[in-house]
PDB file of C-alpha atoms in Angstrom:
ATOM      1  CA  MET A 325       0.000   0.000   0.000  1.00  0.00           C
ATOM      2  CA  ALA A 326       1.099   3.557  -0.664  1.00  0.00           C
ATOM      3  CA  ILE A 327       2.308   5.809   2.123  1.00  0.00           C
ATOM      4  CA  THR A 328      -0.145   8.459   3.316  1.00  0.00           C
ATOM      5  CA  ALA A 329       0.762  11.621   5.226  1.00  0.00           C
ATOM      6  CA  THR A 330      -1.217  13.740   7.704  1.00  0.00           C
ATOM      7  CA  ASN A 331      -0.283  16.808   9.709  1.00  0.00           C
ATOM      8  CA  LEU A 332      -1.222  16.410  13.379  1.00  0.00           C
ATOM      9  CA  ALA A 333       0.095  19.603  14.968  1.00  0.00           C
ATOM     10  CA  ALA A 334       1.712  22.924  14.038  1.00  0.00           C
ATOM     11  CA  ALA A 335       2.188  25.734  16.558  1.00  0.00           C
ATOM     12  CA  HIS A 336       4.419  28.347  18.182  1.00  0.00           C
ATOM     13  CA  ASP A 337       4.818  29.361  21.803  1.00  0.00           C
ATOM     14  CA  THR A 338       6.512  32.698  22.446  1.00  0.00           C
ATOM     15  CA  THR A 339       6.805  32.231  26.232  1.00  0.00           C
ATOM     16  CA  ASN A 340      10.365  32.479  27.558  1.00  0.00           C
ATOM     17  CA  ARG A 341      11.369  29.074  28.951  1.00  0.00           C
ATOM     18  CA  THR A 342      14.608  27.732  30.443  1.00  0.00           C
ATOM     19  CA  SER A 343      13.693  24.447  32.097  1.00  0.00           C
ATOM     20  CA  THR A 344       9.918  24.131  31.689  1.00  0.00           C
ATOM     21  CA  ALA A 345       8.494  22.345  28.680  1.00  0.00           C
ATOM     22  CA  TYR A 346       6.800  23.562  25.558  1.00  0.00           C
ATOM     23  CA  THR A 347       3.928  21.135  24.871  1.00  0.00           C
ATOM     24  CA  THR A 348       2.146  20.248  21.661  1.00  0.00           C
ATOM     25  CA  ALA A 349      -1.531  19.486  21.319  1.00  0.00           C
ATOM     26  CA  SER A 350      -2.477  15.906  22.177  1.00  0.00           C
ATOM     27  CA  ILE A 351      -1.215  13.513  19.490  1.00  0.00           C
ATOM     28  CA  SER A 352      -2.936  10.206  18.673  1.00  0.00           C
ATOM     29  CA  PHE A 353      -0.149   7.691  18.104  1.00  0.00           C
ATOM     30  CA  VAL A 354      -0.930   4.461  16.248  1.00  0.00           C
ATOM     31  CA  LYS A 355       1.342   1.468  16.699  1.00  0.00           C
ATOM     32  CA  GLY A 356       3.684   0.961  13.746  1.00  0.00           C
ATOM     33  CA  ARG A 357       3.171   4.376  12.166  1.00  0.00           C
ATOM     34  CA  THR A 358       6.019   6.846  11.633  1.00  0.00           C
ATOM     35  CA  TYR A 359       5.979  10.321  13.177  1.00  0.00           C
ATOM     36  CA  MET A 360       8.181  13.201  12.040  1.00  0.00           C
ATOM     37  CA  LEU A 361       8.773  16.057  14.504  1.00  0.00           C
ATOM     38  CA  THR A 362      10.352  19.349  13.469  1.00  0.00           C
ATOM     39  CA  ILE A 363      11.316  21.755  16.265  1.00  0.00           C
ATOM     40  CA  ARG A 364      12.540  25.323  15.918  1.00  0.00           C
ATOM     41  CA  GLY A 365      14.029  27.091  18.932  1.00  0.00           C
ATOM     42  CA  ARG A 366      15.305  30.620  19.377  1.00  0.00           C
ATOM     43  CA  THR A 367      17.190  32.430  22.130  1.00  0.00           C
ATOM     44  CA  ALA A 368      18.283  36.028  22.564  1.00  0.00           C
ATOM     45  CA  THR A 369      21.950  35.399  21.804  1.00  0.00           C
ATOM     46  CA  ILE A 370      23.236  31.843  21.285  1.00  0.00           C
ATOM     47  CA  ALA A 371      22.163  28.520  19.792  1.00  0.00           C
ATOM     48  CA  PRO A 372      19.441  26.846  21.876  1.00  0.00           C
ATOM     49  CA  SER A 373      19.670  23.251  23.085  1.00  0.00           C
ATOM     50  CA  ILE A 374      17.049  20.642  23.953  1.00  0.00           C
ATOM     51  CA  GLY A 375      17.229  19.050  27.377  1.00  0.00           C
ATOM     52  CA  THR A 376      14.555  16.354  27.082  1.00  0.00           C
ATOM     53  CA  LEU A 377      12.015  15.291  24.475  1.00  0.00           C
ATOM     54  CA  THR A 378       9.159  12.964  25.423  1.00  0.00           C
ATOM     55  CA  GLY A 379       5.777  11.978  24.055  1.00  0.00           C
ATOM     56  CA  GLY A 380       3.607   8.912  23.623  1.00  0.00           C
ATOM     57  CA  GLY A 381       6.109   6.734  25.435  1.00  0.00           C
ATOM     58  CA  ASN A 382       8.170   6.722  22.240  1.00  0.00           C
ATOM     59  CA  THR A 383      11.899   6.943  21.676  1.00  0.00           C
ATOM     60  CA  TRP A 384      12.498  10.029  19.538  1.00  0.00           C
ATOM     61  CA  LEU A 385      15.562   9.716  17.321  1.00  0.00           C
ATOM     62  CA  LEU A 386      17.441  12.769  16.084  1.00  0.00           C
ATOM     63  CA  LEU A 387      17.996  12.898  12.330  1.00  0.00           C
ATOM     64  CA  GLU A 388      19.268  16.421  11.648  1.00  0.00           C
ATOM     65  CA  THR A 389      20.252  19.645  13.403  1.00  0.00           C
ATOM     66  CA  VAL A 390      20.797  22.927  11.568  1.00  0.00           C
ATOM     67  CA  ASN A 391      21.818  26.181  13.229  1.00  0.00           C
ATOM     68  CA  LEU A 392      22.446  29.810  12.335  1.00  0.00           C
ATOM     69  CA  SER A 393      23.412  32.197  15.131  1.00  0.00           C
ATOM     70  CA  ASN A 394      20.667  32.078  17.796  1.00  0.00           C
ATOM     71  CA  VAL A 395      18.185  29.833  15.958  1.00  0.00           C
ATOM     72  CA  THR A 396      18.257  26.033  15.693  1.00  0.00           C
ATOM     73  CA  GLN A 397      16.012  23.589  13.840  1.00  0.00           C
ATOM     74  CA  TRP A 398      15.879  19.867  14.652  1.00  0.00           C
ATOM     75  CA  LEU A 399      14.295  16.913  12.844  1.00  0.00           C
ATOM     76  CA  TYR A 400      13.293  13.913  14.976  1.00  0.00           C
ATOM     77  CA  TYR A 401      11.275  10.806  14.213  1.00  0.00           C
ATOM     78  CA  CYS A 402       9.795   7.804  15.961  1.00  0.00           C
ATOM     79  CA  VAL A 403       7.914   4.641  15.088  1.00  0.00           C
ATOM     80  CA  ALA A 404       5.084   4.304  17.589  1.00  0.00           C
ATOM     81  CA  GLY A 405       5.479   1.248  19.808  1.00  0.00           C
ATOM     82  CA  VAL A 406       1.893   1.310  21.087  1.00  0.00           C
ATOM     83  CA  THR A 407      -1.399   2.965  20.218  1.00  0.00           C
ATOM     84  CA  THR A 408      -1.864   5.806  22.692  1.00  0.00           C
ATOM     85  CA  SER A 409      -2.362   9.556  22.878  1.00  0.00           C
ATOM     86  CA  GLY A 410      -0.725  12.473  24.608  1.00  0.00           C
ATOM     87  CA  ALA A 411       1.212  15.686  24.139  1.00  0.00           C
ATOM     88  CA  ILE A 412       4.866  15.895  23.151  1.00  0.00           C
ATOM     89  CA  SER A 413       6.977  17.805  25.677  1.00  0.00           C
ATOM     90  CA  ILE A 414       9.989  19.797  24.452  1.00  0.00           C
ATOM     91  CA  THR A 415      12.129  20.949  27.374  1.00  0.00           C
ATOM     92  CA  PRO A 416      15.092  23.354  26.976  1.00  0.00           C
ATOM     93  CA  ASP A 417      18.383  22.369  28.510  1.00  0.00           C
ATOM     94  CA  GLY A 418      17.897  24.382  31.707  1.00  0.00           C
ATOM     95  CA  ILE A 419      20.822  26.649  30.914  1.00  0.00           C
ATOM     96  CA  THR A 420      19.809  28.801  27.950  1.00  0.00           C
ATOM     97  CA  THR A 421      16.477  30.644  27.945  1.00  0.00           C
ATOM     98  CA  TRP A 422      14.447  30.095  24.802  1.00  0.00           C
ATOM     99  CA  THR A 423      12.468  33.125  23.622  1.00  0.00           C
ATOM    100  CA  GLN A 424      10.265  30.897  21.470  1.00  0.00           C
ATOM    101  CA  GLY A 425       9.579  27.316  20.505  1.00  0.00           C
ATOM    102  CA  GLY A 426       7.805  26.061  17.408  1.00  0.00           C
ATOM    103  CA  TRP A 427       6.950  22.600  16.110  1.00  0.00           C
ATOM    104  CA  ILE A 428       5.271  20.521  13.433  1.00  0.00           C
ATOM    105  CA  VAL A 429       4.193  16.886  13.886  1.00  0.00           C
ATOM    106  CA  ASP A 430       3.413  14.762  10.804  1.00  0.00           C
ATOM    107  CA  GLU A 431       2.196  11.161  10.632  1.00  0.00           C
ATOM    108  CA  PHE A 432       3.050   8.635   7.904  1.00  0.00           C
ATOM    109  CA  THR A 433       1.231   5.320   7.414  1.00  0.00           C
ATOM    110  CA  ASN A 434       2.358   2.152   5.609  1.00  0.00           C
ATOM    111  CA  THR A 435       6.049   2.798   6.168  1.00  0.00           C
ATOM    112  CA  ALA A 436       8.813   0.232   6.524  1.00  0.00           C
ATOM    113  CA  ALA A 437       9.818  -1.005   9.979  1.00  0.00           C
ATOM    114  CA  SER A 438      13.024   1.039   9.588  1.00  0.00           C
ATOM    115  CA  PRO A 439      11.486   3.996   7.761  1.00  0.00           C
ATOM    116  CA  ILE A 440      14.312   6.508   7.349  1.00  0.00           C
ATOM    117  CA  VAL A 441      16.642   5.735   4.450  1.00  0.00           C
ATOM    118  CA  GLN A 442      18.569   9.031   4.432  1.00  0.00           C
ATOM    119  CA  SER A 443      18.357  12.637   5.592  1.00  0.00           C
ATOM    120  CA  ASP A 444      20.207  15.926   5.210  1.00  0.00           C
ATOM    121  CA  GLN A 445      20.005  19.642   6.065  1.00  0.00           C
ATOM    122  CA  ASN A 446      20.879  23.044   4.667  1.00  0.00           C
ATOM    123  CA  SER A 447      20.634  26.725   5.587  1.00  0.00           C
ATOM    124  CA  ASN A 448      20.997  30.095   3.925  1.00  0.00           C
ATOM    125  CA  ALA A 449      21.703  33.327   5.761  1.00  0.00           C
ATOM    126  CA  ASP A 450      20.932  36.919   4.819  1.00  0.00           C
ATOM    127  CA  SER A 451      19.592  37.809   1.357  1.00  0.00           C
ATOM    128  CA  HIS A 452      17.872  35.015  -0.575  1.00  0.00           C
ATOM    129  CA  SER A 453      14.427  33.860  -1.667  1.00  0.00           C
ATOM    130  CA  GLU A 454      14.741  30.055  -1.726  1.00  0.00           C
ATOM    131  CA  LEU A 455      16.419  27.056  -0.150  1.00  0.00           C
ATOM    132  CA  THR A 456      17.102  23.528  -1.385  1.00  0.00           C
ATOM    133  CA  VAL A 457      18.082  20.484   0.651  1.00  0.00           C
ATOM    134  CA  THR A 458      19.773  17.921  -1.590  1.00  0.00           C
ATOM    135  CA  LEU A 459      19.331  14.187  -1.028  1.00  0.00           C
ATOM    136  CA  ALA A 460      21.226  11.294  -2.625  1.00  0.00           C
ATOM    137  CA  ALA A 461      19.655   8.920  -5.148  1.00  0.00           C
ATOM    138  CA  PHE A 462      16.641   7.155  -3.640  1.00  0.00           C
ATOM    139  CA  ALA A 463      16.721   3.522  -2.572  1.00  0.00           C
ATOM    140  CA  GLY A 464      13.180   2.819  -3.781  1.00  0.00           C
ATOM    141  CA  THR A 465      10.845   4.322  -6.367  1.00  0.00           C
ATOM    142  CA  ASN A 466       7.828   3.904  -4.050  1.00  0.00           C
ATOM    143  CA  ASN A 467       9.465   5.803  -1.177  1.00  0.00           C
ATOM    144  CA  VAL A 468       8.384   9.345  -0.332  1.00  0.00           C
ATOM    145  CA  THR A 469      10.237  12.650   0.015  1.00  0.00           C
ATOM    146  CA  TYR A 470       9.789  14.770   3.132  1.00  0.00           C
ATOM    147  CA  GLY A 471      11.022  18.243   4.001  1.00  0.00           C
ATOM    148  CA  ALA A 472      10.584  20.798   6.784  1.00  0.00           C
ATOM    149  CA  PHE A 473      11.683  24.419   6.564  1.00  0.00           C
ATOM    150  CA  SER A 474      11.701  27.448   8.846  1.00  0.00           C
ATOM    151  CA  GLN A 475      12.827  31.076   8.788  1.00  0.00           C
ATOM    152  CA  ASN A 476      13.253  34.081  11.062  1.00  0.00           C
ATOM    153  CA  GLU A 477      10.620  36.241   9.371  1.00  0.00           C
ATOM    154  CA  ASP A 478       6.847  35.904   9.630  1.00  0.00           C
ATOM    155  CA  THR A 479       6.251  35.622   5.898  1.00  0.00           C
ATOM    156  CA  ALA A 480       5.050  32.831   3.675  1.00  0.00           C
ATOM    157  CA  ILE A 481       7.091  29.760   2.754  1.00  0.00           C
ATOM    158  CA  THR A 482       5.958  28.102  -0.498  1.00  0.00           C
ATOM    159  CA  ALA A 483       6.572  24.458  -1.396  1.00  0.00           C
ATOM    160  CA  GLY A 484       8.665  23.729  -4.469  1.00  0.00           C
ATOM    161  CA  SER A 485       7.294  22.209  -7.668  1.00  0.00           C
ATOM    162  CA  GLY A 486       5.794  18.745  -7.182  1.00  0.00           C
ATOM    163  CA  PHE A 487       5.526  19.028  -3.388  1.00  0.00           C
ATOM    164  CA  ALA A 488       2.356  19.262  -1.339  1.00  0.00           C
ATOM    165  CA  ASP A 489       1.946  21.166   1.920  1.00  0.00           C
ATOM    166  CA  LEU A 490       1.579  19.200   5.139  1.00  0.00           C
ATOM    167  CA  GLY A 491       1.796  21.501   8.157  1.00  0.00           C
ATOM    168  CA  ALA A 492       2.507  25.191   8.641  1.00  0.00           C
ATOM    169  CA  THR A 493       2.591  27.625  11.537  1.00  0.00           C
ATOM    170  CA  SER A 494       1.172  31.044  10.819  1.00  0.00           C
ATOM    171  CA  GLU A 495       0.959  33.065  14.019  1.00  0.00           C
ATOM    172  CA  ALA A 496       1.763  36.667  13.104  1.00  0.00           C
ATOM    173  CA  ALA A 497       3.412  37.699  16.370  1.00  0.00           C
ATOM    174  CA  GLU A 498       6.875  38.910  17.249  1.00  0.00           C
ATOM    175  CA  ASN A 499       9.353  36.026  17.041  1.00  0.00           C
ATOM    176  CA  ALA A 500       6.585  33.614  15.961  1.00  0.00           C
ATOM    177  CA  ASN A 501       8.308  32.687  12.746  1.00  0.00           C
ATOM    178  CA  ARG A 502       6.895  30.294  10.218  1.00  0.00           C
ATOM    179  CA  ILE A 503       7.662  26.603   9.904  1.00  0.00           C
ATOM    180  CA  LYS A 504       6.361  24.484   7.033  1.00  0.00           C
ATOM    181  CA  SER A 505       6.513  20.774   6.203  1.00  0.00           C
ATOM    182  CA  ILE A 506       6.117  19.404   2.676  1.00  0.00           C
ATOM    183  CA  TRP A 507       6.102  15.990   0.998  1.00  0.00           C
ATOM    184  CA  ARG A 508       5.619  14.120  -2.248  1.00  0.00           C
ATOM    185  CA  ARG A 509       5.149  10.496  -3.273  1.00  0.00           C
ATOM    186  CA  GLY A 510       8.165   9.208  -5.134  1.00  0.00           C
ATOM    187  CA  ALA A 511      11.784  10.276  -5.313  1.00  0.00           C
ATOM    188  CA  ASP A 512      12.888  13.900  -5.430  1.00  0.00           C
ATOM    189  CA  THR A 513      16.496  14.667  -4.555  1.00  0.00           C
ATOM    190  CA  THR A 514      15.991  18.469  -4.570  1.00  0.00           C
ATOM    191  CA  VAL A 515      13.683  19.312  -1.682  1.00  0.00           C
ATOM    192  CA  ASP A 516      12.984  23.011  -2.033  1.00  0.00           C
ATOM    193  CA  VAL A 517      10.929  26.023  -1.002  1.00  0.00           C
ATOM    194  CA  THR A 518      10.724  29.707  -1.834  1.00  0.00           C
ATOM    195  CA  THR A 519      10.118  32.535   0.641  1.00  0.00           C
ATOM    196  CA  ALA A 520       8.152  35.764   0.462  1.00  0.00           C
ATOM    197  CA  THR A 521      11.094  37.775   1.774  1.00  0.00           C
ATOM    198  CA  THR A 522      14.718  38.056   0.730  1.00  0.00           C
ATOM    199  CA  THR A 523      16.007  39.205   4.110  1.00  0.00           C
ATOM    200  CA  ALA A 524      15.435  36.143   6.309  1.00  0.00           C
ATOM    201  CA  ASP A 525      17.657  33.268   7.324  1.00  0.00           C
ATOM    202  CA  VAL A 526      16.097  30.021   6.056  1.00  0.00           C
ATOM    203  CA  PHE A 527      16.674  26.527   7.471  1.00  0.00           C
ATOM    204  CA  GLY A 528      15.702  23.175   5.986  1.00  0.00           C
ATOM    205  CA  VAL A 529      15.822  19.439   6.677  1.00  0.00           C
ATOM    206  CA  ALA A 530      14.761  16.579   4.422  1.00  0.00           C
ATOM    207  CA  ALA A 531      14.437  12.789   4.465  1.00  0.00           C
ATOM    208  CA  GLU A 532      13.613   9.757   2.343  1.00  0.00           C
ATOM    209  CA  ILE A 533      10.914   7.661   4.014  1.00  0.00           C
ATOM    210  CA  ALA A 534      10.692   4.007   2.978  1.00  0.00           C
ATOM    211  CA  VAL A 535       7.402   2.380   2.068  1.00  0.00           C
ATOM    212  CA  GLY A 536       6.432  -0.917   3.693  1.00  0.00           C
ATOM    213  CA  ASP A 537       5.686  -4.089   1.761  1.00  0.00           C
ATOM    214  CA  VAL A 538       4.146  -3.119  -1.578  1.00  0.00           C
ATOM    215  CA  GLU A 539       0.898  -4.944  -2.273  1.00  0.00           C
ATOM    216  CA  PRO A 540       1.090  -6.538  -5.718  1.00  0.00           C
ATOM    217  CA  ALA A 541      -1.434  -5.424  -8.288  1.00  0.00           C
ATOM    218  CA  ALA A 542      -2.486  -8.981  -9.152  1.00  0.00           C
ATOM    219  CA  PHE A 543      -1.560 -12.625  -8.630  1.00  0.00           C
ATOM    220  CA  PHE A 544      -1.667 -15.322 -11.269  1.00  0.00           C
ATOM    221  CA  PRO A 545      -1.751 -18.892  -9.883  1.00  0.00           C
ATOM    222  CA  ILE A 546      -0.284 -21.759 -11.853  1.00  0.00           C
ATOM    223  CA  ASN A 547      -1.586 -25.090 -10.542  1.00  0.00           C
ATOM    224  CA  ALA A 548       0.978 -27.769  -9.998  1.00  0.00           C
ATOM    225  CA  GLN A 549       1.210 -31.027  -8.035  1.00  0.00           C
ATOM    226  CA  ARG A 550       3.097 -29.402  -5.175  1.00  0.00           C
ATOM    227  CA  GLY A 551       0.841 -26.351  -4.934  1.00  0.00           C
ATOM    228  CA  ASN A 552       0.577 -22.966  -6.533  1.00  0.00           C
ATOM    229  CA  ILE A 553       3.378 -20.834  -7.896  1.00  0.00           C
ATOM    230  CA  TRP A 554       2.634 -17.124  -7.594  1.00  0.00           C
ATOM    231  CA  TYR A 555       3.896 -14.479  -9.937  1.00  0.00           C
ATOM    232  CA  ARG A 556       3.602 -10.720  -9.600  1.00  0.00           C
TER     233      ARG A 556
END
């Protein structure tokens, strides 16, 4: 079966936090499904760090970190071990005060048991209007392409050609900068977006997500003495 994708949460919190958690809306986790979590943190001066990350009783694995100055973006994922629900808690390291936290949570169905084939990141500071994260050749034609991008301006981020939007934050408040996730079925080694401003720093992460067992379109039995031989 083909992979499907659904955005489950996208939000910002502009409360200053040092050791108390930012929390997402309640997430419904389904056993065996893959969950992608993009986090964007900002401080007044230096790169922020995450102290703990919990949610759904899952083990969240870090794929990518990208940083420019006082802003950092992370890409995590998990494969849900049980069907349950609950918020994801993102706690700063207790040393550096975050001036904002933002996140997007996306769910993928029908993925392989080990869903992440590859990932990468990129960033572009100062004047620009686009960003591309480049992936290597894909391992499977039925796999999907995933990307998540953020910036330090509250202006629109637009998915590149062939990509569909998944989640996006849009709170127009000071320091509540936009994050967007995008995806497409099939291989695309140039995961890209454009921005509505040319003065913002832009960050991006991308991954190849592997499909689970592909259901054959048809079976043709050939009767024989020892049973049936099946051909795809």
